[in-house]
Amino acid sequence: MVKSKARLCSDPLLSERYIAEIQKALPRPETTIYPYEPVIVDGMTAYLAGQIGKQDGGLAHVGVVGQELSVSEGASSARICAQQALSWLSASTGGLANLRRVLRMTCYVAHADGFDQISEVANGASDYLIETLGERGAHSRSVIGVKSLPRNAPVLVELTAALRNRLPSVDLVTLKQ
């Protein structure tokens, strides 16, 4: 059973209000200058590109976990990555009300040699998804330790999510502006 602070319940109005609160609290999706799409929707599945812990145009944390950063700083970065992923998911799929559930999360952690707490770092993202979305945020996951990540980010998170409704083609160029 998933522990959650989310107030998702069978009452559709409460659920809609709660989803609206979540969406208001999400940061604006941080754009990319690189040649890829942050989200691809195929049928009723959304595939989110790797998200680094960007806030206000810059990285919230920089460096290697277990060297420049502590486990708690790494987990904080993972949480920010998950927030960015939900922000893109909301912006590109018609809102979080269209989210059926998060299916899978892959978390990459840049860590020092001998550091063995990468799962604890990834818990920052997993905990955020479950606290925010309840059962909809429960997911399978892989956690992969790496030497480095883009822009010296400590964590990168990818998500795959199932949608409630099939979407028409989404113009992601508009979302990037």
mmCIF file of C-alpha atoms in Angstrom:
data_model
loop_
_atom_site.group_PDB
_atom_site.id
_atom_site.type_symbol
_atom_site.label_atom_id
_atom_site.label_comp_id
_atom_site.label_asym_id
_atom_site.label_seq_id
_atom_site.Cartn_x
_atom_site.Cartn_y
_atom_site.Cartn_z
ATOM 1 C CA MET A 1 0.000 0.000 0.000
ATOM 2 C CA VAL A 2 1.245 3.451 -0.924
ATOM 3 C CA LYS A 3 1.419 6.080 1.816
ATOM 4 C CA SER A 4 0.239 9.444 0.581
ATOM 5 C CA LYS A 5 -0.738 12.879 1.763
ATOM 6 C CA ALA A 6 -2.788 13.284 -1.418
ATOM 7 C CA ARG A 7 -6.486 13.810 -0.851
ATOM 8 C CA LEU A 8 -7.491 11.955 -4.004
ATOM 9 C CA CYS A 9 -10.744 10.176 -3.336
ATOM 10 C CA SER A 10 -13.885 8.977 -5.044
ATOM 11 C CA ASP A 11 -15.480 12.445 -4.774
ATOM 12 C CA PRO A 12 -14.887 13.869 -8.286
ATOM 13 C CA LEU A 13 -15.190 17.502 -7.154
ATOM 14 C CA LEU A 14 -12.612 17.086 -4.412
ATOM 15 C CA SER A 15 -10.318 15.304 -6.833
ATOM 16 C CA GLU A 16 -10.735 18.083 -9.396
ATOM 17 C CA ARG A 17 -10.062 20.745 -6.751
ATOM 18 C CA TYR A 18 -6.999 18.885 -5.502
ATOM 19 C CA ILE A 19 -5.640 18.437 -9.037
ATOM 20 C CA ALA A 20 -6.191 22.175 -9.664
ATOM 21 C CA GLU A 21 -4.208 22.954 -6.469
ATOM 22 C CA ILE A 22 -1.346 20.732 -7.602
ATOM 23 C CA GLN A 23 -1.243 22.364 -11.024
ATOM 24 C CA LYS A 24 -1.175 25.858 -9.482
ATOM 25 C CA ALA A 25 1.762 24.865 -7.277
ATOM 26 C CA LEU A 26 3.810 23.416 -10.141
ATOM 27 C CA PRO A 27 6.632 25.533 -11.505
ATOM 28 C CA ARG A 28 6.509 26.636 -15.130
ATOM 29 C CA PRO A 29 8.171 23.998 -17.326
ATOM 30 C CA GLU A 30 11.849 24.859 -17.791
ATOM 31 C CA THR A 31 12.588 25.017 -21.503
ATOM 32 C CA THR A 32 15.452 23.426 -23.370
ATOM 33 C CA ILE A 33 17.696 24.843 -26.062
ATOM 34 C CA TYR A 34 18.616 21.386 -27.331
ATOM 35 C CA PRO A 35 17.005 19.579 -30.299
ATOM 36 C CA TYR A 36 14.602 17.209 -28.556
ATOM 37 C CA GLU A 37 11.007 17.192 -27.388
ATOM 38 C CA PRO A 38 10.499 17.248 -23.595
ATOM 39 C CA VAL A 39 7.347 15.102 -23.954
ATOM 40 C CA ILE A 40 6.152 12.725 -26.642
ATOM 41 C CA VAL A 41 2.582 11.438 -26.427
ATOM 42 C CA ASP A 42 1.807 8.239 -28.313
ATOM 43 C CA GLY A 43 -1.771 7.084 -27.951
ATOM 44 C CA MET A 44 -2.500 7.132 -24.246
ATOM 45 C CA THR A 45 1.120 7.047 -23.076
ATOM 46 C CA ALA A 46 3.344 10.052 -22.363
ATOM 47 C CA TYR A 47 7.120 9.679 -22.483
ATOM 48 C CA LEU A 48 9.012 12.436 -20.677
ATOM 49 C CA ALA A 49 12.618 13.222 -21.508
ATOM 50 C CA GLY A 50 15.113 13.329 -18.679
ATOM 51 C CA GLN A 51 14.575 16.291 -16.374
ATOM 52 C CA ILE A 52 17.373 17.877 -14.392
ATOM 53 C CA GLY A 53 16.687 19.935 -11.271
ATOM 54 C CA LYS A 54 16.195 23.318 -12.920
ATOM 55 C CA GLN A 55 14.572 26.214 -11.082
ATOM 56 C CA ASP A 56 14.261 29.763 -12.367
ATOM 57 C CA GLY A 57 16.459 29.018 -15.384
ATOM 58 C CA GLY A 58 19.355 27.469 -13.450
ATOM 59 C CA LEU A 59 20.186 24.306 -11.562
ATOM 60 C CA ALA A 60 19.102 24.154 -7.922
ATOM 61 C CA HIS A 61 22.080 21.878 -7.117
ATOM 62 C CA VAL A 62 25.322 21.271 -8.981
ATOM 63 C CA GLY A 63 27.880 18.535 -8.435
ATOM 64 C CA VAL A 64 28.352 14.911 -7.539
ATOM 65 C CA VAL A 65 26.405 13.243 -4.724
ATOM 66 C CA GLY A 66 28.741 11.842 -2.083
ATOM 67 C CA GLN A 67 31.403 14.386 -3.002
ATOM 68 C CA GLU A 68 30.114 17.995 -3.301
ATOM 69 C CA LEU A 69 26.536 17.103 -2.305
ATOM 70 C CA SER A 70 24.962 15.158 0.554
ATOM 71 C CA VAL A 71 22.287 12.486 0.210
ATOM 72 C CA SER A 72 19.629 14.995 1.325
ATOM 73 C CA GLU A 73 20.777 17.545 -1.282
ATOM 74 C CA GLY A 74 20.673 14.821 -3.927
ATOM 75 C CA ALA A 75 17.167 13.828 -2.816
ATOM 76 C CA SER A 76 16.120 17.491 -2.982
ATOM 77 C CA SER A 77 17.422 17.657 -6.548
ATOM 78 C CA ALA A 78 15.498 14.468 -7.408
ATOM 79 C CA ARG A 79 12.336 16.037 -5.996
ATOM 80 C CA ILE A 80 12.813 19.128 -8.185
ATOM 81 C CA CYS A 81 13.341 16.853 -11.204
ATOM 82 C CA ALA A 82 10.014 15.131 -10.460
ATOM 83 C CA GLN A 83 8.288 18.530 -10.107
ATOM 84 C CA GLN A 84 9.638 19.545 -13.511
ATOM 85 C CA ALA A 85 8.449 16.251 -14.995
ATOM 86 C CA LEU A 86 4.919 16.793 -13.625
ATOM 87 C CA SER A 87 4.993 20.369 -14.876
ATOM 88 C CA TRP A 88 5.780 19.196 -18.429
ATOM 89 C CA LEU A 89 3.262 16.372 -18.149
ATOM 90 C CA SER A 90 0.539 18.808 -17.100
ATOM 91 C CA ALA A 91 1.406 21.343 -19.806
ATOM 92 C CA SER A 92 1.527 18.796 -22.607
ATOM 93 C CA THR A 93 -1.407 16.503 -21.818
ATOM 94 C CA GLY A 94 -4.267 18.840 -21.013
ATOM 95 C CA GLY A 95 -3.615 18.930 -17.274
ATOM 96 C CA LEU A 96 -3.011 16.411 -14.514
ATOM 97 C CA ALA A 97 -6.693 15.431 -14.500
ATOM 98 C CA ASN A 98 -5.828 13.494 -17.674
ATOM 99 C CA LEU A 99 -3.159 11.507 -15.816
ATOM 100 C CA ARG A 100 -4.237 7.929 -15.145
ATOM 101 C CA ARG A 101 -0.979 7.060 -13.394
ATOM 102 C CA VAL A 102 2.786 7.272 -13.482
ATOM 103 C CA LEU A 103 3.984 3.958 -14.872
ATOM 104 C CA ARG A 104 7.742 4.112 -14.600
ATOM 105 C CA MET A 105 10.512 6.340 -13.332
ATOM 106 C CA THR A 106 14.194 6.076 -14.154
ATOM 107 C CA CYS A 107 16.514 8.084 -11.939
ATOM 108 C CA TYR A 108 20.156 8.698 -12.838
ATOM 109 C CA VAL A 109 22.425 9.827 -10.006
ATOM 110 C CA ALA A 110 25.911 11.275 -10.553
ATOM 111 C CA HIS A 111 27.847 9.929 -7.581
ATOM 112 C CA ALA A 112 31.327 9.661 -6.141
ATOM 113 C CA ASP A 113 33.291 6.413 -6.284
ATOM 114 C CA GLY A 114 32.186 4.088 -3.503
ATOM 115 C CA PHE A 115 28.908 5.944 -2.874
ATOM 116 C CA ASP A 116 26.143 3.377 -2.396
ATOM 117 C CA GLN A 117 23.062 5.404 -1.432
ATOM 118 C CA ILE A 118 21.685 6.188 -4.890
ATOM 119 C CA SER A 119 18.318 4.606 -4.016
ATOM 120 C CA GLU A 120 17.965 7.022 -1.099
ATOM 121 C CA VAL A 121 18.618 9.910 -3.488
ATOM 122 C CA ALA A 122 15.963 8.619 -5.927
ATOM 123 C CA ASN A 123 13.478 8.411 -3.060
ATOM 124 C CA GLY A 124 13.253 12.213 -3.260
ATOM 125 C CA ALA A 125 11.500 11.895 -6.631
ATOM 126 C CA SER A 126 9.477 8.791 -5.729
ATOM 127 C CA ASP A 127 8.265 10.313 -2.466
ATOM 128 C CA TYR A 128 7.211 13.524 -4.230
ATOM 129 C CA LEU A 129 5.197 11.654 -6.876
ATOM 130 C CA ILE A 130 3.423 9.501 -4.287
ATOM 131 C CA GLU A 131 2.834 12.365 -1.813
ATOM 132 C CA THR A 132 1.449 14.552 -4.590
ATOM 133 C CA LEU A 133 -0.527 12.064 -6.674
ATOM 134 C CA GLY A 134 -1.341 9.255 -4.242
ATOM 135 C CA GLU A 135 -1.894 5.901 -5.962
ATOM 136 C CA ARG A 136 -1.588 7.656 -9.329
ATOM 137 C CA GLY A 137 2.014 8.466 -8.472
ATOM 138 C CA ALA A 138 3.015 4.910 -7.479
ATOM 139 C CA HIS A 139 5.449 3.591 -10.083
ATOM 140 C CA SER A 140 8.054 1.015 -10.961
ATOM 141 C CA ARG A 141 11.559 2.415 -11.098
ATOM 142 C CA SER A 142 15.179 1.914 -11.940
ATOM 143 C CA VAL A 143 17.985 3.828 -10.257
ATOM 144 C CA ILE A 144 21.250 4.078 -12.156
ATOM 145 C CA GLY A 145 24.512 5.482 -10.852
ATOM 146 C CA VAL A 146 26.600 7.437 -13.357
ATOM 147 C CA LYS A 147 29.851 9.391 -13.403
ATOM 148 C CA SER A 148 28.344 12.650 -14.690
ATOM 149 C CA LEU A 149 25.157 14.217 -16.049
ATOM 150 C CA PRO A 150 24.451 17.196 -18.330
ATOM 151 C CA ARG A 151 25.395 20.621 -16.917
ATOM 152 C CA ASN A 152 26.960 18.909 -13.883
ATOM 153 C CA ALA A 153 23.478 18.106 -12.541
ATOM 154 C CA PRO A 154 23.481 15.575 -9.695
ATOM 155 C CA VAL A 155 20.223 13.880 -10.745
ATOM 156 C CA LEU A 156 18.170 13.308 -13.888
ATOM 157 C CA VAL A 157 14.659 11.797 -13.829
ATOM 158 C CA GLU A 158 12.665 10.285 -16.720
ATOM 159 C CA LEU A 159 8.975 9.361 -16.474
ATOM 160 C CA THR A 160 6.512 7.305 -18.477
ATOM 161 C CA ALA A 161 2.842 7.948 -17.701
ATOM 162 C CA ALA A 162 -0.518 6.522 -18.739
ATOM 163 C CA LEU A 163 -3.225 8.992 -19.733
ATOM 164 C CA ARG A 164 -6.986 8.778 -19.266
ATOM 165 C CA ASN A 165 -7.825 10.121 -22.722
ATOM 166 C CA ARG A 166 -6.170 9.971 -26.097
ATOM 167 C CA LEU A 167 -4.954 13.425 -27.097
ATOM 168 C CA PRO A 168 -4.968 15.183 -30.418
ATOM 169 C CA SER A 169 -1.556 16.160 -31.727
ATOM 170 C CA VAL A 170 0.128 18.601 -29.321
ATOM 171 C CA ASP A 171 2.179 21.518 -30.629
ATOM 172 C CA LEU A 172 5.168 21.379 -28.289
ATOM 173 C CA VAL A 173 6.781 24.382 -29.958
ATOM 174 C CA THR A 174 4.041 26.514 -28.378
ATOM 175 C CA LEU A 175 4.701 24.931 -24.961
ATOM 176 C CA LYS A 176 8.411 25.772 -25.157
ATOM 177 C CA GLN A 177 7.776 29.519 -25.462
#
